[in-house]
CSV table of C-alpha atoms in Angstrom, one decimal:
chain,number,residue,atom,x,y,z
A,60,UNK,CA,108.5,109.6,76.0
A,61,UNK,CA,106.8,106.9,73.7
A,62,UNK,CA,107.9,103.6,73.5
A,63,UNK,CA,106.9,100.7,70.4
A,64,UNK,CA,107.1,97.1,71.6
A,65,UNK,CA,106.1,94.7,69.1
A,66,UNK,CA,105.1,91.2,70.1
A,67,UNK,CA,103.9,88.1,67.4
A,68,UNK,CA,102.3,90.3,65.1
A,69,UNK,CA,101.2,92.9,66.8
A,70,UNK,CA,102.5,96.2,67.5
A,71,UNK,CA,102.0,98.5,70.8
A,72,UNK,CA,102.5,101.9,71.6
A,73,UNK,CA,103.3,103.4,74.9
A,74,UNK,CA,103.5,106.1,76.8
A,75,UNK,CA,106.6,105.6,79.5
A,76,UNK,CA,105.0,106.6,82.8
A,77,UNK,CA,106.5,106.6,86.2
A,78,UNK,CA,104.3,103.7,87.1
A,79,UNK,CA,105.4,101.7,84.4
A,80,UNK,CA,104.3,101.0,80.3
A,81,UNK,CA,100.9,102.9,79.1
A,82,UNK,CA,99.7,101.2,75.8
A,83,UNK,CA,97.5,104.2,74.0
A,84,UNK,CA,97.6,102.9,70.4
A,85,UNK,CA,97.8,99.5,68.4
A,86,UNK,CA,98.1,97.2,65.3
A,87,UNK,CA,97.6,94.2,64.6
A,88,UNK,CA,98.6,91.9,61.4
A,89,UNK,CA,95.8,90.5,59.4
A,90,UNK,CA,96.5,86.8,60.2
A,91,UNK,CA,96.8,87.2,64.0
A,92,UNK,CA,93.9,85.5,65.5
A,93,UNK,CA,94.8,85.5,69.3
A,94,UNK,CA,96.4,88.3,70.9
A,95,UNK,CA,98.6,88.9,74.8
A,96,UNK,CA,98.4,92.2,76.6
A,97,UNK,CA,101.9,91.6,78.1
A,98,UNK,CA,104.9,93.3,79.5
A,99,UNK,CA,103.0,96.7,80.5
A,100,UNK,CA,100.6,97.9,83.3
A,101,UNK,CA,97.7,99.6,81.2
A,102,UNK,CA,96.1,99.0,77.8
A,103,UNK,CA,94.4,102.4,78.1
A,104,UNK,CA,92.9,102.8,74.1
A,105,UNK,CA,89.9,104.4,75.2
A,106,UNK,CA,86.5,103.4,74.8
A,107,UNK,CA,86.3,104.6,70.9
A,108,UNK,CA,88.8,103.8,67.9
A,109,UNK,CA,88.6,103.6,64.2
A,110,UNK,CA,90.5,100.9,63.7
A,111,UNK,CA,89.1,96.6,63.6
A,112,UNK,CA,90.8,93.7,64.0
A,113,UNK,CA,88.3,91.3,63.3
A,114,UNK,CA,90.5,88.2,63.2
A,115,UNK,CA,91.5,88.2,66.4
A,116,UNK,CA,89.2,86.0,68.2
A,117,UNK,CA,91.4,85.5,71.5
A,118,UNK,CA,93.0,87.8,74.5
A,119,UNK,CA,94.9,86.8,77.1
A,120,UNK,CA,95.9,89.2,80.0
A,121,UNK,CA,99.4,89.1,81.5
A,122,UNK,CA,99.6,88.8,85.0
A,123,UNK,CA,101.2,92.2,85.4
A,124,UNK,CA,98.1,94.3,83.8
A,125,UNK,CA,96.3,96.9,86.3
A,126,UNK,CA,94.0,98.5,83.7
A,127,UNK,CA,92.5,98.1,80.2
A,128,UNK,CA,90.0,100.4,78.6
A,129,UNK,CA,89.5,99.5,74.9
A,130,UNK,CA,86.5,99.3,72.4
A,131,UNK,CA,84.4,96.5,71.1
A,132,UNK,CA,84.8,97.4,67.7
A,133,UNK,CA,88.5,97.2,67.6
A,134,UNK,CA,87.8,93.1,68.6
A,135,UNK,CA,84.6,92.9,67.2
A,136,UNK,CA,84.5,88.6,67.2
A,137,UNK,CA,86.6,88.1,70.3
A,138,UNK,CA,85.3,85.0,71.8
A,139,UNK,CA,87.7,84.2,74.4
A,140,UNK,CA,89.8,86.2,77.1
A,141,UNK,CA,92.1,84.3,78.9
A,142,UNK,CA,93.7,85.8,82.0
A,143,UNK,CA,96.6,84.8,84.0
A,144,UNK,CA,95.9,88.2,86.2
A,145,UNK,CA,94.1,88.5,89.5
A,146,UNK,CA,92.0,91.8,88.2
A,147,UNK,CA,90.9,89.8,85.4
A,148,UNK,CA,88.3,87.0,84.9
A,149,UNK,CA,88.1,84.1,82.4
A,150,UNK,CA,84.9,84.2,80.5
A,151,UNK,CA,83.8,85.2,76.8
A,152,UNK,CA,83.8,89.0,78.2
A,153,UNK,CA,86.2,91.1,79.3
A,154,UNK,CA,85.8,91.2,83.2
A,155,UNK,CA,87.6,92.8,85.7
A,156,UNK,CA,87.8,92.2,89.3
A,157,UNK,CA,88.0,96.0,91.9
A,158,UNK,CA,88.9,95.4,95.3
A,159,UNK,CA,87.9,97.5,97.9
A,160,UNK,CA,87.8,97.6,101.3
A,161,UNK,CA,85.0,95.8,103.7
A,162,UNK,CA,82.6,97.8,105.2
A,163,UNK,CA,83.9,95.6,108.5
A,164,UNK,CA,86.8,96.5,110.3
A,165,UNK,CA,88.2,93.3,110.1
A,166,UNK,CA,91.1,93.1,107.2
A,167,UNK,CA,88.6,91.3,104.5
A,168,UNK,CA,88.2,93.0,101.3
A,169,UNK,CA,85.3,93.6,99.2
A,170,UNK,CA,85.3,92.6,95.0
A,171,UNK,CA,83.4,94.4,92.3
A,172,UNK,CA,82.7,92.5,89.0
A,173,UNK,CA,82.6,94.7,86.3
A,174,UNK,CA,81.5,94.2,82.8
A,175,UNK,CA,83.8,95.7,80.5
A,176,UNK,CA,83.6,94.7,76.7
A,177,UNK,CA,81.0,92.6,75.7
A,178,UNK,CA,83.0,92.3,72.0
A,179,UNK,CA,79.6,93.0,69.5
A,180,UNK,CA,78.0,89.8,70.8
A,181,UNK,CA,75.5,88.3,68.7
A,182,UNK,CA,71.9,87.1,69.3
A,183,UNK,CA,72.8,83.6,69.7
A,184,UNK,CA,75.8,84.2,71.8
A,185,UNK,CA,76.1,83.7,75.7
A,186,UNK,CA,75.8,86.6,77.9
A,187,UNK,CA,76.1,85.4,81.6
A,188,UNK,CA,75.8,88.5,83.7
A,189,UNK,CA,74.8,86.5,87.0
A,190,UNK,CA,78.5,87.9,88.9
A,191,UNK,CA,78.3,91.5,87.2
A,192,UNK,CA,77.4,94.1,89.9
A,193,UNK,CA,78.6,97.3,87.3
A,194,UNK,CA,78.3,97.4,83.5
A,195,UNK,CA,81.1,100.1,82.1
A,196,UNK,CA,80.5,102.8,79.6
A,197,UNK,CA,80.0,101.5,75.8
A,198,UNK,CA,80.1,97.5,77.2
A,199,UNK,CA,77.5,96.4,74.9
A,200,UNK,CA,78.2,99.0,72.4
A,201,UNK,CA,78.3,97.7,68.5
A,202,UNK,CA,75.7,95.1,69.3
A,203,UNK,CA,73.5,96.0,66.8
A,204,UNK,CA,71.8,92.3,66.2
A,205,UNK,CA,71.2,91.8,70.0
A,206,UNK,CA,67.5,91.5,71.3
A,207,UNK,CA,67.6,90.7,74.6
A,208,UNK,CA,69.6,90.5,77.8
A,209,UNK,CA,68.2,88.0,80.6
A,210,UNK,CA,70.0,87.6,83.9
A,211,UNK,CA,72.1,90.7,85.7
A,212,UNK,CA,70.2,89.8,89.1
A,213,UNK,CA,73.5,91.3,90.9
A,214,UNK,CA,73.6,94.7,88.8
A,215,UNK,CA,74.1,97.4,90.8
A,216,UNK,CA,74.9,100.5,88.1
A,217,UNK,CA,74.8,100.1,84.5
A,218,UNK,CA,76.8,103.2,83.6
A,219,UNK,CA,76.7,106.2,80.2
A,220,UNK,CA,75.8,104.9,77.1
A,221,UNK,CA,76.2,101.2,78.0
A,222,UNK,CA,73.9,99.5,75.6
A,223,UNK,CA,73.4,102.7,73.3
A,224,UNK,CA,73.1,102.0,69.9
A,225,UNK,CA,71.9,98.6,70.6
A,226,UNK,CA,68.5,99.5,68.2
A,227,UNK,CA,67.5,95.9,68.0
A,228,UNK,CA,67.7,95.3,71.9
A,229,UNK,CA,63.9,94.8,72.7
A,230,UNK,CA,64.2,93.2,76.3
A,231,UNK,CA,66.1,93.8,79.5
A,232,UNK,CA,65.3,92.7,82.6
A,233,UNK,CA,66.4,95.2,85.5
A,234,UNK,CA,66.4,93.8,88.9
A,235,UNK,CA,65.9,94.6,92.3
A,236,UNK,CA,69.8,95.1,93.3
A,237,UNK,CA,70.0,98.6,90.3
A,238,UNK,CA,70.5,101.7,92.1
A,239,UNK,CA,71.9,103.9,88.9
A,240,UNK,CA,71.2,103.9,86.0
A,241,UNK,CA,73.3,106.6,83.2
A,242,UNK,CA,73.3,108.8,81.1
A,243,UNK,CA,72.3,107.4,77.6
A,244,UNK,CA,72.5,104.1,79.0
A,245,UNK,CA,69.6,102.6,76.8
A,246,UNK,CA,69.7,105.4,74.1
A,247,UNK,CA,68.7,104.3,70.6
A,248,UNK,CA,67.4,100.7,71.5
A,249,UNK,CA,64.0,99.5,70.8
A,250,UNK,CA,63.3,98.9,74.8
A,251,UNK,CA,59.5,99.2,74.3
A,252,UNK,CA,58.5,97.4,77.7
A,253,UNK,CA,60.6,98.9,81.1
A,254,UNK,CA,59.8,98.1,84.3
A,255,UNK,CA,62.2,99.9,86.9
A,256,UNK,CA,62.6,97.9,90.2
A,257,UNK,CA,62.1,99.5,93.5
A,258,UNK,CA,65.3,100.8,95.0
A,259,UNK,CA,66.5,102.3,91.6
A,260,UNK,CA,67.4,106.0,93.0
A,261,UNK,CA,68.9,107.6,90.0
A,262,UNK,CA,68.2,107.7,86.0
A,263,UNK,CA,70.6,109.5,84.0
A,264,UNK,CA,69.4,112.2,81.2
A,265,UNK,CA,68.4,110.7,77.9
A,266,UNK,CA,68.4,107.1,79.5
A,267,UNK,CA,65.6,105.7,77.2
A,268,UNK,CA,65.6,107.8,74.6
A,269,UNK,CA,64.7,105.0,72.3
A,270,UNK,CA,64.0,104.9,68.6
A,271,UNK,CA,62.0,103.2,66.5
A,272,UNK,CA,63.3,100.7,63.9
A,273,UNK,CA,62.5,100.1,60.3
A,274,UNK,CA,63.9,97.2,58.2
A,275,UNK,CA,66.7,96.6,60.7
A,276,UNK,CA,67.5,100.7,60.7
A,277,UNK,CA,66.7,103.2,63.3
A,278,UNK,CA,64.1,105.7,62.6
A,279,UNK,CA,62.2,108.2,64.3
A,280,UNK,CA,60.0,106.9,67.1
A,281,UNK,CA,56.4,106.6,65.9
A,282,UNK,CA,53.4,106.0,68.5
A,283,UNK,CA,53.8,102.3,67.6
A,284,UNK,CA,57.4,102.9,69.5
A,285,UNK,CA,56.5,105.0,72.8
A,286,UNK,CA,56.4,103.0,75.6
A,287,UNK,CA,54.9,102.8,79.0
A,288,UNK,CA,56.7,103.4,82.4
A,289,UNK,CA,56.1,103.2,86.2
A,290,UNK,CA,58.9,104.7,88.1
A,291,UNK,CA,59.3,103.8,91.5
A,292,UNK,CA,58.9,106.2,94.6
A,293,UNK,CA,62.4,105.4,95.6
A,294,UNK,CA,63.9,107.5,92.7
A,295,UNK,CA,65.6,110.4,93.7
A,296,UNK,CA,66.7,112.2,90.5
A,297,UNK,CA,65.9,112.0,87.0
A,298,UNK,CA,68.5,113.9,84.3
A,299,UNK,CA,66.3,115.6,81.2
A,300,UNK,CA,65.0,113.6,78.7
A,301,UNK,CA,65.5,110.5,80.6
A,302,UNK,CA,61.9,109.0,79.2
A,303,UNK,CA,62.0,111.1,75.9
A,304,UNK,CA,59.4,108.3,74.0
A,305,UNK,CA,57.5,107.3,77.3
A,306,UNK,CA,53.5,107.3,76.9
């Protein structure tokens, strides 16, 4: 069963679930600049959409929202997410909270920051990624003016195709915390320096397959591009083509 609710210019579609309201499709009116994922339990888009809404500058996050999955190009200038939720953080990034269980026996539970959308941030935008320990599929995806990501000294696993597409990005710092990195993760940037931190145990296939950039367009990958690489002893698998431009 499907379900419309429309809200202060915006329009929702659901999917009526036994757990409650499943958002899977959206519009929004050309003058609405802040947004409120309300009165449902999942925005669940998906991590690709043709539609913008480039006006809307602000979410804020109902207290009754478990899940949200959507893509930075359908908020491409969001520059505030306000959250009255306990899964959800305030910041200029979507961020969600996981709780888990403690490793001790003793009732305490264990939170995961994960970095969700990043929203096509620009170069001279904030990106504070000191409490992310996991950076989601497509985060930084649509950031095609970003250089360089400093910070991240909690990252644990930066996930598939995370920054790919991101053919300015020249500079990322990975820390000694990393343990995974995925499948595409740093795909079609212009990484041209990469040093992996000891601990890092897996590296996804096609992880740097970088590219080469000409006039602000990616090209093919020249020897001017390739880069050089030491990978640690501590890696236990590596997917095909991780280092596809590595000297």
């Amino acid at each position: 069963m499907i379900k419309e609710l429309k809200n202060n210019g915006c329009r929702f579609m659901c999917n009526c679930k036994a757990s409650g309201l499943s958002v899977f499709d959206m519009d929004v009116e050309d003058n609405v600049k802040k947004i409120e994922f309300s009165g449902v339990e999942e925005i669940a888009i998906g991590k690709k959409s043709e539609k913008s809404f480039p006006n809307v500058t602000t979410i804020i996050i109902g207290g009754e929202i478990e899940y949200i999955s959507i893509p930075n190009e359908m908020f491409p200038n969001v520059k505030y997410v306000i959250s009255h939720n306990k899964y959800f953080l305030n910041s200029n990034m979507l961020l969600m909270k996981e709780y888990g269980k403690s490793l001790e026996d003793d009732g305490t539970r264990m939170e995961t920051i994960w970095l969700l959308n990043t929203f096509c941030k620009q170069p001279d935008e904030v990106i504070d990624l000191k409490s992310v320990e996991y950076i989601d599929k497509y985060a930084f995806s649509r950031s095609w003016n970003l250089k360089e990501v400093e910070g991240g000294k909690n990252v644990e696993r930066i996930r598939d195709y995370a920054f790919s597409g991101c053919m300015n990005l020249k500079h990322f710092t990975f820390h000694a915390k990393l343990r995974g990195i995925g499948g595409a993760a740093f795909s079609n940037t212009s990484l041209s320096e990469i040093n992996l931190p000891r601990g890092l145990r897996t590296i996804g296939p096609g992880a740097f397959n970088t590219v080469g950039t000409s006039k602000g367009f990616a090209s093919c990958a020249g020897q001017s591009d390739m880069y050089e690489i030491r990978i640690p002893s501590t890696v236990q698998n590596i997917g095909a083509a991780a280092f596809s431009n590595a000297s």
